[in-house]
PDB file of C-alpha atoms in Angstrom:
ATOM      1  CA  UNK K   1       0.000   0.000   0.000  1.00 92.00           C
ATOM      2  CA  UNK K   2       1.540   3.434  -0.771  1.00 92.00           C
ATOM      3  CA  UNK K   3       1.048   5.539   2.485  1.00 95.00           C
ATOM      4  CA  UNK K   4       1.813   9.245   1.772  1.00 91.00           C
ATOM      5  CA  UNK K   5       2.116  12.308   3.922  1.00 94.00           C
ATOM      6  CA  UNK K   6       0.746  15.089   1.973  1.00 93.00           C
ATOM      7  CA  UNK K   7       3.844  17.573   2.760  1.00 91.00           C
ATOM      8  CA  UNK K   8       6.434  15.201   2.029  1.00 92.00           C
ATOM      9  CA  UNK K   9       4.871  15.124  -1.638  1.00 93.00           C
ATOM     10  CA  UNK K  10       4.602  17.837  -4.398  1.00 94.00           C
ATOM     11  CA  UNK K  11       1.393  19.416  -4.552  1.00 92.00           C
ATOM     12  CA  UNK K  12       1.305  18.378  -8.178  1.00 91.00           C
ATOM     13  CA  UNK K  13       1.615  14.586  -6.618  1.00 94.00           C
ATOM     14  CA  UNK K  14      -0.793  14.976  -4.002  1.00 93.00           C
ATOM     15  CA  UNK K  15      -3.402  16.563  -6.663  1.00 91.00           C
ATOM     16  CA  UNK K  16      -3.123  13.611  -8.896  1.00 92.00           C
ATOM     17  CA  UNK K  17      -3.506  11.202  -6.318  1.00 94.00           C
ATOM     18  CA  UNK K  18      -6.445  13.191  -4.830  1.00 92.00           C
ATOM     19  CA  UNK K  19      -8.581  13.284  -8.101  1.00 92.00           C
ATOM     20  CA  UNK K  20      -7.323  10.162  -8.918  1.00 93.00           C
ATOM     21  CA  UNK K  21      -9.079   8.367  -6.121  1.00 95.00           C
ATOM     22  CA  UNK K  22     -11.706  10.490  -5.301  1.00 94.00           C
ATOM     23  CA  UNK K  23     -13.859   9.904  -8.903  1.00 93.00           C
ATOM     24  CA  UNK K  24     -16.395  10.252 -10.539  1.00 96.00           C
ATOM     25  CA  UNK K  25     -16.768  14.140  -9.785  1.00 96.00           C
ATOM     26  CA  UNK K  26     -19.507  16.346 -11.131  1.00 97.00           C
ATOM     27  CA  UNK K  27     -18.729  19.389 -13.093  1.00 97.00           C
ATOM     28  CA  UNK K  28     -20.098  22.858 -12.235  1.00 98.00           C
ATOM     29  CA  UNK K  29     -19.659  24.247 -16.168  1.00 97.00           C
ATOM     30  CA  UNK K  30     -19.509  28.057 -14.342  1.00 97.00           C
ATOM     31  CA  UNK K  31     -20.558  31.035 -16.615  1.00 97.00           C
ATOM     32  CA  UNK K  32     -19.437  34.235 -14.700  1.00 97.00           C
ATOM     33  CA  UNK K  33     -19.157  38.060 -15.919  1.00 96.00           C
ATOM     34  CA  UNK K  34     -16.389  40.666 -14.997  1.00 95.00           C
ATOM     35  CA  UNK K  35     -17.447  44.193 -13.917  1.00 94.00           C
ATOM     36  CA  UNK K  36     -17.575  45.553 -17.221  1.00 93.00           C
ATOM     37  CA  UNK K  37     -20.262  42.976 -18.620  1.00 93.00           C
ATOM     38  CA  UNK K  38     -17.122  40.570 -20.346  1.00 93.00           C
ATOM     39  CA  UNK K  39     -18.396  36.744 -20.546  1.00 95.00           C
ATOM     40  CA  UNK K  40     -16.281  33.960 -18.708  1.00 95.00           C
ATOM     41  CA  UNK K  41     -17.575  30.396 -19.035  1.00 95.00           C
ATOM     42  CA  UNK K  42     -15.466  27.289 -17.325  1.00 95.00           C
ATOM     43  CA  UNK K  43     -15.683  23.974 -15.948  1.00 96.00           C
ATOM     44  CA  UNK K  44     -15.292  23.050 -12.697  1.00 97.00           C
ATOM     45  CA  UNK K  45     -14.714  19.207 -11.233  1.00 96.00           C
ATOM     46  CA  UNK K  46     -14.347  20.329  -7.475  1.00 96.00           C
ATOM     47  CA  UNK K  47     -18.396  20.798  -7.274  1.00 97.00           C
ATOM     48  CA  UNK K  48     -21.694  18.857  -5.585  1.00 98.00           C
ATOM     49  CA  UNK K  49     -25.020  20.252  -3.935  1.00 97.00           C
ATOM     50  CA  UNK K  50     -25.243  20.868  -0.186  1.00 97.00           C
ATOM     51  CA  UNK K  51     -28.432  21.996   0.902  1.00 97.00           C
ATOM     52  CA  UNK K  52     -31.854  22.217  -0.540  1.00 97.00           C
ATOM     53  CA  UNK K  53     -33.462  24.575   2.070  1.00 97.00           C
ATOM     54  CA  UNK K  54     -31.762  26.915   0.695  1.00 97.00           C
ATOM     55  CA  UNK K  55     -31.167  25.270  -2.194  1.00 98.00           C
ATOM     56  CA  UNK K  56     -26.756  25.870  -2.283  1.00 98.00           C
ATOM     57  CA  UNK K  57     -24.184  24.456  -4.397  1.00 98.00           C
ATOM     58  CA  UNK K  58     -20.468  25.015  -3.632  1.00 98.00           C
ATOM     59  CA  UNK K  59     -17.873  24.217  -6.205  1.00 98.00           C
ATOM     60  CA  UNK K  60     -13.856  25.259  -5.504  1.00 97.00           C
ATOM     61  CA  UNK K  61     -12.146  27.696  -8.662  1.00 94.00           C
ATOM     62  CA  UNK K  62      -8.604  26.651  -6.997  1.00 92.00           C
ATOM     63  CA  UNK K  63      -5.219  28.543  -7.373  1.00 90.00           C
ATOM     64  CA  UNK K  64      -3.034  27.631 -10.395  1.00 91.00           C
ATOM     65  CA  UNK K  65      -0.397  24.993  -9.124  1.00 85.00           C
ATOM     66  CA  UNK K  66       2.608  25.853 -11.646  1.00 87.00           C
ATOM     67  CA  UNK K  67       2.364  29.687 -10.978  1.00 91.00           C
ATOM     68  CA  UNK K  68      -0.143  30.101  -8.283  1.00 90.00           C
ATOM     69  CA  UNK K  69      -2.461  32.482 -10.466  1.00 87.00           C
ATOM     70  CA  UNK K  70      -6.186  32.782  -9.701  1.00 90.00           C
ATOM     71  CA  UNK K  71      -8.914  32.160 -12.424  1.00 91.00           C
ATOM     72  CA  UNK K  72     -11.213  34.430 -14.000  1.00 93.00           C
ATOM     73  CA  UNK K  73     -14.042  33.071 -12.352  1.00 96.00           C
ATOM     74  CA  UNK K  74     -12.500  33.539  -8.813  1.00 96.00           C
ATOM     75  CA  UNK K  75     -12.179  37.099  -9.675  1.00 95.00           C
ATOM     76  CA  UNK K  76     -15.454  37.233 -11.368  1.00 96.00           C
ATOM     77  CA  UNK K  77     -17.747  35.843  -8.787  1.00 97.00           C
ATOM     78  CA  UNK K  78     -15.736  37.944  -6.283  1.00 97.00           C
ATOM     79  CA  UNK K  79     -16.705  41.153  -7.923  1.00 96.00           C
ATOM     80  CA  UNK K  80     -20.290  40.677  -9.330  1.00 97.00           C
ATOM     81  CA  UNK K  81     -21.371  37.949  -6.697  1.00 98.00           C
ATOM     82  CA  UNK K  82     -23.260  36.557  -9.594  1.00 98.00           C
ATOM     83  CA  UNK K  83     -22.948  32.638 -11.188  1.00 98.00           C
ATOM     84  CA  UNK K  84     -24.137  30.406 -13.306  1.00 98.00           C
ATOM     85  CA  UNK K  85     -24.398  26.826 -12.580  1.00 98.00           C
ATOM     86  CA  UNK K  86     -24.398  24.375 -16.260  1.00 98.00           C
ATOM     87  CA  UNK K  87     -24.652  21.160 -16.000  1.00 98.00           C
ATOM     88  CA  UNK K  88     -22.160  18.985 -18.684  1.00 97.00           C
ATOM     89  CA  UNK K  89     -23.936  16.402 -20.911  1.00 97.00           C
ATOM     90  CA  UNK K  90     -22.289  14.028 -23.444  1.00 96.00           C
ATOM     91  CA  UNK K  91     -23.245  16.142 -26.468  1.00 95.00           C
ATOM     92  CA  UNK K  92     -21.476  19.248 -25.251  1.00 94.00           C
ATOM     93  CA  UNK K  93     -18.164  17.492 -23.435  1.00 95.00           C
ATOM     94  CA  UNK K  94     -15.542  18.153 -26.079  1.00 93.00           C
ATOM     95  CA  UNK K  95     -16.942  21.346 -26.188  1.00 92.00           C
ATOM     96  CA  UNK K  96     -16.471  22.113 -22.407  1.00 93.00           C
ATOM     97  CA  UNK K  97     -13.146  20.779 -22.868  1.00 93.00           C
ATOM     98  CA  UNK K  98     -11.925  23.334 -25.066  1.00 92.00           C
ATOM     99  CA  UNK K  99     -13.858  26.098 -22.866  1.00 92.00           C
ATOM    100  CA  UNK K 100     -11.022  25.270 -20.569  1.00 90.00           C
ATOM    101  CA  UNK K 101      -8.160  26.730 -22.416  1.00 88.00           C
ATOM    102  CA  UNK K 102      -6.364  29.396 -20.950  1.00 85.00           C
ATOM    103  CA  UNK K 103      -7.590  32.353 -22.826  1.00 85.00           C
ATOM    104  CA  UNK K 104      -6.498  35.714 -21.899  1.00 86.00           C
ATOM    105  CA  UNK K 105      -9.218  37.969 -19.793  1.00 83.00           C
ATOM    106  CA  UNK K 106     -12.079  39.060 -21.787  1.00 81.00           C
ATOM    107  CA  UNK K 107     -11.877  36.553 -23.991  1.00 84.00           C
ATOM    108  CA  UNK K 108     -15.565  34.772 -24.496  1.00 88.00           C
ATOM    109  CA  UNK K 109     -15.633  30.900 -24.456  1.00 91.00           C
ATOM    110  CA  UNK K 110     -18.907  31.059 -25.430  1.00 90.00           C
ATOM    111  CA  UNK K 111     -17.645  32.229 -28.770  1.00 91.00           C
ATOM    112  CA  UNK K 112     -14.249  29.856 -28.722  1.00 87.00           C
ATOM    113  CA  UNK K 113     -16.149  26.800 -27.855  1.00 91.00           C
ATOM    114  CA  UNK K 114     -19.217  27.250 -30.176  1.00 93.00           C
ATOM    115  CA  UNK K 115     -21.696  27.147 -27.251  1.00 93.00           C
ATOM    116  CA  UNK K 116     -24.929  29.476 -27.244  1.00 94.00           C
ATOM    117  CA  UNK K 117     -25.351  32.151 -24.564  1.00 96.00           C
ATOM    118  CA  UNK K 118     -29.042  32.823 -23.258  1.00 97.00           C
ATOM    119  CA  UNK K 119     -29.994  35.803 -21.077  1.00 97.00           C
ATOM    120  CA  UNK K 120     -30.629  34.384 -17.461  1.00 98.00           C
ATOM    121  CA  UNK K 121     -33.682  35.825 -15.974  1.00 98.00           C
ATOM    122  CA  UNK K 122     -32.251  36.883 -12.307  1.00 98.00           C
ATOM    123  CA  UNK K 123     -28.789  37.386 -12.954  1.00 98.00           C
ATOM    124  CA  UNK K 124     -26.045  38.812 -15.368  1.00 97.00           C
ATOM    125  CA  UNK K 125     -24.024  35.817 -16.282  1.00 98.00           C
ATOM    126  CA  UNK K 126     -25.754  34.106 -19.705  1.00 97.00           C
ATOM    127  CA  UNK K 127     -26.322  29.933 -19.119  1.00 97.00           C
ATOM    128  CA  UNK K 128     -25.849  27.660 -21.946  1.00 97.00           C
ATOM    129  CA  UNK K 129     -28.392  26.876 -23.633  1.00 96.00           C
ATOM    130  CA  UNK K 130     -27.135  23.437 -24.908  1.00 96.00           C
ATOM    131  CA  UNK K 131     -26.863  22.510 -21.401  1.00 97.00           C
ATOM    132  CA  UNK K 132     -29.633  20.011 -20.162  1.00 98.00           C
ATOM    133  CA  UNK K 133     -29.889  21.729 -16.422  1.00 98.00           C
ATOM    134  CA  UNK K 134     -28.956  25.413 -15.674  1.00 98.00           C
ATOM    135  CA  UNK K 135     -28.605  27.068 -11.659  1.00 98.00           C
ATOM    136  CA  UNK K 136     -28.853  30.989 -11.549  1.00 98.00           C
ATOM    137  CA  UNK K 137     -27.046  31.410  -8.353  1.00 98.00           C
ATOM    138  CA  UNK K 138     -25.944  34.586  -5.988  1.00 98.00           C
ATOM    139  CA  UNK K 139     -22.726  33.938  -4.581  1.00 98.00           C
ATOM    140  CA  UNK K 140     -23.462  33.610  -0.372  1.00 97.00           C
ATOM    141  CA  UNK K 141     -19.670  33.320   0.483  1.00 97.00           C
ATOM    142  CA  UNK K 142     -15.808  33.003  -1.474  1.00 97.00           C
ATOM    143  CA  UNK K 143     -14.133  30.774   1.250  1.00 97.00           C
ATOM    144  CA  UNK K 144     -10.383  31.017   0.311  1.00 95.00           C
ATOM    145  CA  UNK K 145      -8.327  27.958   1.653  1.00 95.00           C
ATOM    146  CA  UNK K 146      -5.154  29.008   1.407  1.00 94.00           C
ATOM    147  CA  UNK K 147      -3.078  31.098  -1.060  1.00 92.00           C
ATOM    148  CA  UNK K 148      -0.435  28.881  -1.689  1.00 91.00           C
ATOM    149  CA  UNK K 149      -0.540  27.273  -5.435  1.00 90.00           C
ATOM    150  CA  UNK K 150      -3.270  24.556  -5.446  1.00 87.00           C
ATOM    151  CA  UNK K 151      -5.519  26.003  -2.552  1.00 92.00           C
ATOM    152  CA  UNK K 152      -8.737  26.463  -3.309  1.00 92.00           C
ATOM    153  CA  UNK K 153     -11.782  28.906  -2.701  1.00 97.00           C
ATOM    154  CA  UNK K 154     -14.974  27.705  -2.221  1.00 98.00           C
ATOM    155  CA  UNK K 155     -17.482  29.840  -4.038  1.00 98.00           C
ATOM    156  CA  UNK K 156     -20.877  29.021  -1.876  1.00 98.00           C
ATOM    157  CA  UNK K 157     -23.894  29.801  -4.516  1.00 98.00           C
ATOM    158  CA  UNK K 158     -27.721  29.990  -3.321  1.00 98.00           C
ATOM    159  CA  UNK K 159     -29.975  28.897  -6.657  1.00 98.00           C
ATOM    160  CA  UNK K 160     -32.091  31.934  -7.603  1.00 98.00           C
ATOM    161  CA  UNK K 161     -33.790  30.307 -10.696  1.00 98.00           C
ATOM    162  CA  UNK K 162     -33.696  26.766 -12.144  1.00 98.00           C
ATOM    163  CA  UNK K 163     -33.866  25.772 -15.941  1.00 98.00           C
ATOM    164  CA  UNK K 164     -34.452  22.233 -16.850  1.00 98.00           C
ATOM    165  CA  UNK K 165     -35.097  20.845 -20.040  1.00 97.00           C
ATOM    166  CA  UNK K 166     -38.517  19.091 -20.983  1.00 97.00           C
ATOM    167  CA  UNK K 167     -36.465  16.317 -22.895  1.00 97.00           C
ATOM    168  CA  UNK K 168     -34.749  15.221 -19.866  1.00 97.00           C
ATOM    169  CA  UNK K 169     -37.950  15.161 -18.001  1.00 97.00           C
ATOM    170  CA  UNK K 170     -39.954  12.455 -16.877  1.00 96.00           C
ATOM    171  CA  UNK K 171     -44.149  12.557 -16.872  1.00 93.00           C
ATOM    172  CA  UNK K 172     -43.990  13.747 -13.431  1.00 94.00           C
ATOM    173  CA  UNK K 173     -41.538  16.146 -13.879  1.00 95.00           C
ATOM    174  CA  UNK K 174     -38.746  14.482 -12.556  1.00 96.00           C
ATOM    175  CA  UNK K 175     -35.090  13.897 -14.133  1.00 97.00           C
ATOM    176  CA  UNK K 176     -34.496  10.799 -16.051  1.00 96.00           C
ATOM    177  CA  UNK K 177     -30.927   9.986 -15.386  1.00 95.00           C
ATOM    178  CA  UNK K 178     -30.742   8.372 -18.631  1.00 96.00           C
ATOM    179  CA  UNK K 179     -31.908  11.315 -20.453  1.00 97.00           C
ATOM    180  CA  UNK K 180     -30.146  13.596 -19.402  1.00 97.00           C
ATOM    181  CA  UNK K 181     -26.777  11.650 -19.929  1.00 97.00           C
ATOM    182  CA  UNK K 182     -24.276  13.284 -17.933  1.00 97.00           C
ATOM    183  CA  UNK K 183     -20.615  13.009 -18.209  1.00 97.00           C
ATOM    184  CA  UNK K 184     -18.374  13.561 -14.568  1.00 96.00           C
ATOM    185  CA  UNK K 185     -14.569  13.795 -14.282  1.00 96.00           C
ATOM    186  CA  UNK K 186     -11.775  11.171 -13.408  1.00 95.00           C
ATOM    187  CA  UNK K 187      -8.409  11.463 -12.969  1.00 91.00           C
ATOM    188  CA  UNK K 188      -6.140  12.542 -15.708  1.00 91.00           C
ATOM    189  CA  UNK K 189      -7.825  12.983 -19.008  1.00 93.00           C
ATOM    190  CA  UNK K 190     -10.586  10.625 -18.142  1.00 94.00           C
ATOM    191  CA  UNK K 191     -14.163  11.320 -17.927  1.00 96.00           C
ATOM    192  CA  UNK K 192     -17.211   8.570 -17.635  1.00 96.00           C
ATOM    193  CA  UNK K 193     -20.510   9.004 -18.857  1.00 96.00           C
ATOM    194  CA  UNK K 194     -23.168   8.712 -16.006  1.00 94.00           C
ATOM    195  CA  UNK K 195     -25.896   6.127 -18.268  1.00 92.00           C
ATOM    196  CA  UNK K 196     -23.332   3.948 -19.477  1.00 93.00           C
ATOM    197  CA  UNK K 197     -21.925   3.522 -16.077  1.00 91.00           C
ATOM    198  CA  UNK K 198     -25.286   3.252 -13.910  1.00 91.00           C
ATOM    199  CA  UNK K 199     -26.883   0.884 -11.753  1.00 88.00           C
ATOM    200  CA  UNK K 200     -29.455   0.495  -9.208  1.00 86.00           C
ATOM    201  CA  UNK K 201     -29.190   0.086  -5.678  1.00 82.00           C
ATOM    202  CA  UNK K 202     -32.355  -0.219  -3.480  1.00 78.00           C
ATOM    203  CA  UNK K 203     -31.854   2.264  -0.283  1.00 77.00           C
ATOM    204  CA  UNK K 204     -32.104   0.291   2.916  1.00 78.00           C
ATOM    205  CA  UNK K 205     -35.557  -0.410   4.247  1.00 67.00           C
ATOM    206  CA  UNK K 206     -37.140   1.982   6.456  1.00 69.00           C
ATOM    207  CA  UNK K 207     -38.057  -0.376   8.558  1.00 69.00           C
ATOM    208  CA  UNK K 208     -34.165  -1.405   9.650  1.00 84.00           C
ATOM    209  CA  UNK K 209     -32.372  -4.510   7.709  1.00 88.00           C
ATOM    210  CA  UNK K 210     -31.475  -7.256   9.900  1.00 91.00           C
ATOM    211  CA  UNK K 211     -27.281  -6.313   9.172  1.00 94.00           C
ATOM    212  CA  UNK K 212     -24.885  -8.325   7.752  1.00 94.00           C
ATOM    213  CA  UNK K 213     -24.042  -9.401  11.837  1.00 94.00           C
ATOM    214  CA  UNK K 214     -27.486 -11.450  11.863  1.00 94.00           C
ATOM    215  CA  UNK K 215     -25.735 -13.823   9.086  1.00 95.00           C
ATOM    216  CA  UNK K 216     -24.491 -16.967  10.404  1.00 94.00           C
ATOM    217  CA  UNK K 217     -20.280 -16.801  10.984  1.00 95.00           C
ATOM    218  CA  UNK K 218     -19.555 -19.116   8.128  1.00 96.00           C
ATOM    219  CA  UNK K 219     -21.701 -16.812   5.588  1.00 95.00           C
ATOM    220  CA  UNK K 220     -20.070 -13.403   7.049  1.00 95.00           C
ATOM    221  CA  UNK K 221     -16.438 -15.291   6.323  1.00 95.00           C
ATOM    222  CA  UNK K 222     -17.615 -16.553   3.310  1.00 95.00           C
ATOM    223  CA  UNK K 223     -15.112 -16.967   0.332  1.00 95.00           C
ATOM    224  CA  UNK K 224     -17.704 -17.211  -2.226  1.00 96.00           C
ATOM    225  CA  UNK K 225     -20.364 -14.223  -0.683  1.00 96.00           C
ATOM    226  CA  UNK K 226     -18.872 -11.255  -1.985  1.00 96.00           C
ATOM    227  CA  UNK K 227     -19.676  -8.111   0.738  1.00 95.00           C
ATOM    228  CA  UNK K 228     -22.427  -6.611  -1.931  1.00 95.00           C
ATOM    229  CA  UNK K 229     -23.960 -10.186  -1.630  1.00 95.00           C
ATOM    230  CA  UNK K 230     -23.646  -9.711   2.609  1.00 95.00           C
ATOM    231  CA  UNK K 231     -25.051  -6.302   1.786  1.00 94.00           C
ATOM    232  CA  UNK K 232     -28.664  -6.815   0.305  1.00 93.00           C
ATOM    233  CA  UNK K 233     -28.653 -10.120   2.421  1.00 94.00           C
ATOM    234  CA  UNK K 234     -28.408  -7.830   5.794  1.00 94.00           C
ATOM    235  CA  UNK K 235     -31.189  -5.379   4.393  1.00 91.00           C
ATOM    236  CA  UNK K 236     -33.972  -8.041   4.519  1.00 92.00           C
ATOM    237  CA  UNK K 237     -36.789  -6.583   6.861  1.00 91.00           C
ATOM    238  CA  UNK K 238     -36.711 -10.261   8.971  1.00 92.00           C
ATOM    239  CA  UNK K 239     -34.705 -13.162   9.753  1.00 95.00           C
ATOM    240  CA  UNK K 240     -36.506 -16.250   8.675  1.00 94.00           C
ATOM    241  CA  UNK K 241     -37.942 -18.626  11.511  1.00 94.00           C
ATOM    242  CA  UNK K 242     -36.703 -22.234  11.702  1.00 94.00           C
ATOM    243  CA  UNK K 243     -39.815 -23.842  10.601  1.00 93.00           C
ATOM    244  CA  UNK K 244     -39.942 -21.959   7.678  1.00 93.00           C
ATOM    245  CA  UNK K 245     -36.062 -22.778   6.813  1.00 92.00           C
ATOM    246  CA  UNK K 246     -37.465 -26.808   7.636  1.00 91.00           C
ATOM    247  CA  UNK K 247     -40.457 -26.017   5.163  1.00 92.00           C
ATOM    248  CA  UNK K 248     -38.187 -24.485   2.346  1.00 92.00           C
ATOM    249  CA  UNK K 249     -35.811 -27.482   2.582  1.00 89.00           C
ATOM    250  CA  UNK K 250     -38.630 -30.275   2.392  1.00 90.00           C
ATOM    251  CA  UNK K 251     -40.266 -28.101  -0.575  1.00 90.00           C
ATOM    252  CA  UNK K 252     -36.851 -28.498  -2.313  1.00 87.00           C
ATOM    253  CA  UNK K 253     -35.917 -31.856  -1.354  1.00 89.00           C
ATOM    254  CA  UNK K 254     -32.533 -30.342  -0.025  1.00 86.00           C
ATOM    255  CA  UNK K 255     -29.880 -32.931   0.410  1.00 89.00           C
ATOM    256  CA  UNK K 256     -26.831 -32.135   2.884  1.00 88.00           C
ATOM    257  CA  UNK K 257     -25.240 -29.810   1.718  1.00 90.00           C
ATOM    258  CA  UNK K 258     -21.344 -28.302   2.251  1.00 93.00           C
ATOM    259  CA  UNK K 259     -20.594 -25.037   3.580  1.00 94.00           C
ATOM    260  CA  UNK K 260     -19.378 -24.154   0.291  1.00 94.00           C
ATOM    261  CA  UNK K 261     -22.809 -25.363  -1.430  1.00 93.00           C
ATOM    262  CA  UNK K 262     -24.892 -23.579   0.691  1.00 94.00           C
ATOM    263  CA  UNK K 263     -22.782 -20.094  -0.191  1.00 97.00           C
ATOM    264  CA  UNK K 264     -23.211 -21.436  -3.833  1.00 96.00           C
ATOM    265  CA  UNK K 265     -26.885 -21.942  -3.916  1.00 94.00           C
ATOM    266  CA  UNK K 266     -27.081 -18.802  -2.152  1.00 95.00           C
ATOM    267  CA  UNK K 267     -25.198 -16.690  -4.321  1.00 96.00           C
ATOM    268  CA  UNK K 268     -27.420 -17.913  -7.099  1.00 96.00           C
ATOM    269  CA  UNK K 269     -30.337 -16.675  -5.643  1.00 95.00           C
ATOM    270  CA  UNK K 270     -29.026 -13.516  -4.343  1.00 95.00           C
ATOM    271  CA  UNK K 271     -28.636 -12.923  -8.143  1.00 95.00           C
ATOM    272  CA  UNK K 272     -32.429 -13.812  -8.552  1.00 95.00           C
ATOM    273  CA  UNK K 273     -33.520 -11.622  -6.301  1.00 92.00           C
ATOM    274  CA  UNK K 274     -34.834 -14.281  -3.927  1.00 95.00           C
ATOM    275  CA  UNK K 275     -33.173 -13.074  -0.541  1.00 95.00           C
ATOM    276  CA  UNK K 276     -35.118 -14.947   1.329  1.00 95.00           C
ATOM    277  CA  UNK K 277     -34.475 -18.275  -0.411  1.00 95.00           C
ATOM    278  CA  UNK K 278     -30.906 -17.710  -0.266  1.00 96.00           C
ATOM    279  CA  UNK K 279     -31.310 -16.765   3.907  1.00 95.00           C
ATOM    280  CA  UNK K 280     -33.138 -20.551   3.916  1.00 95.00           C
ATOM    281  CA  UNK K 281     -30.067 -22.061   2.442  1.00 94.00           C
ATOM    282  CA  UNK K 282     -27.712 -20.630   4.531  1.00 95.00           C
ATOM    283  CA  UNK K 283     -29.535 -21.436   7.545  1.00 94.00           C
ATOM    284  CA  UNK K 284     -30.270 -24.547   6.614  1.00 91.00           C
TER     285      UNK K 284
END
């Protein structure tokens, strides 16, 4: 295992590692203004939600590493207090990409990157309009980290005004993950698109799952149950009685079985969907 301190590593290290591991990130695709009405638009991978009541989002614009510079949306937001939040789709990634270059101040990215700007209704910055979701924001609070190259400064952002698009809508007006086909940002040059990459995962029952610590020992130790298989066992609502294991193994004619059998049958039903057949097995 590599075991690091972060200040016995360069900061250019320590970043890679960082984004490295900590993956798949959102992007924040920030569209900002300066004080004389100039256009900034750039992406953003240090970014998530944080509250809904008020409705925040926080994303970090931090400090250039080889020169520690600050970006133009740092200075932006800091001046106008003004933001807006785009959200980065597959159809527009290569174009959010080049919105990243390095141009020189008052240079729009709108224009470089070929991406249409459309007046926001409560604030000055424009949002994309090839963007699936947009967030008008006001900027609550610049939190600056440090001011060493690297740090970063959190730009806290209250949502003012939210744009969604009807294609990315479900019939009750709720966002179809699918649709709206999101890309997020790995380490390096990588990026993974959210639909290709998805899966579902039931959220544990309100009434309390069992836990993985109501298995029997030879299932928790198993070789052959892998932990997500421990997982959706220990979120069954209920233990199964005895008599109902005895039923279940007369139904099925069970012979004797191994250790190893029982974690085999079980596994196959765990990827039926029959928890509680595979709980009868192992407790049989």
């Amino acid at each position: 295992m590599l075991t690091v301190d972060p200040k016995e590593i360069s900061t250019a290290h320590l970043h890679g590692l960082m984004l490295g591991a900590v993956q798949p990130r959102p992007i924040a695709f920030a569209s900002t203004v300066d004080v004389d009405g100039n256009v900034n638009l750039s992406p953003y991978s240090f970014f998530n939600v944080f509250s809904a009541n008020p409705p925040i989002m926080i994303f970090s614009s931090a400090r250039r590493v080889r020169n520690n510079t600050v970006k133009h949306t740092l200075l932006n937001a800091q001046a106008t207090q003004e933001v807006v939040i785009n959200i980065v789709n597959y159809d527009i990634v290569q174009q959010m990409s080049l919105s990243s270059t390095e141009y020189d101040a008052g240079v729009d990215e709108f224009v470089k990157s070929g991406l249409t700007a459309v007046k926001s209704d409560l604030v000055q910055p424009p949002r994309v309009e090839e963007s699936p979701a947009a967030f008008e924001c006001k900027v609550k609070e610049i939190v600056e980290l440090g001011q060493e190259g690297g740090a970063g400064n959190l730009i806290i952002c209250e949502v003012v005004k939210v744009h969604i698009k009807d294609e990315v809508l479900t019939d009750d007006q709720k966002i179809d993950p699918f649709k709206i086909d999101t890309v997020a940002r790995m380490g390096g040059n990588w990026y993974c698109r959210s639909k290709d990459a998805m899966f579902e995962v039931p959220k544990p029952l309100s009434s309390l799952g069992v836990g993985v610590d109501a298995l029997p020992e030879h299932a928790r130790n198993s070789h052959v149950l892998t932990g997500n298989d421990l997982g959706k066992l220990g979120n069954v609502e209920r233990v199964p009685e005895r008599d109902e294991v005895i039923a279940f193994a007369k139904a099925e004619q069970l012979p004797a079985l191994s250790i190893e059998e029982k974690h085999n049958r079980a596994k196959e039903y765990i990827a039926a969907g029959q928890l509680m057949n595979a709980w009868n097995i192992l407790l049989f």
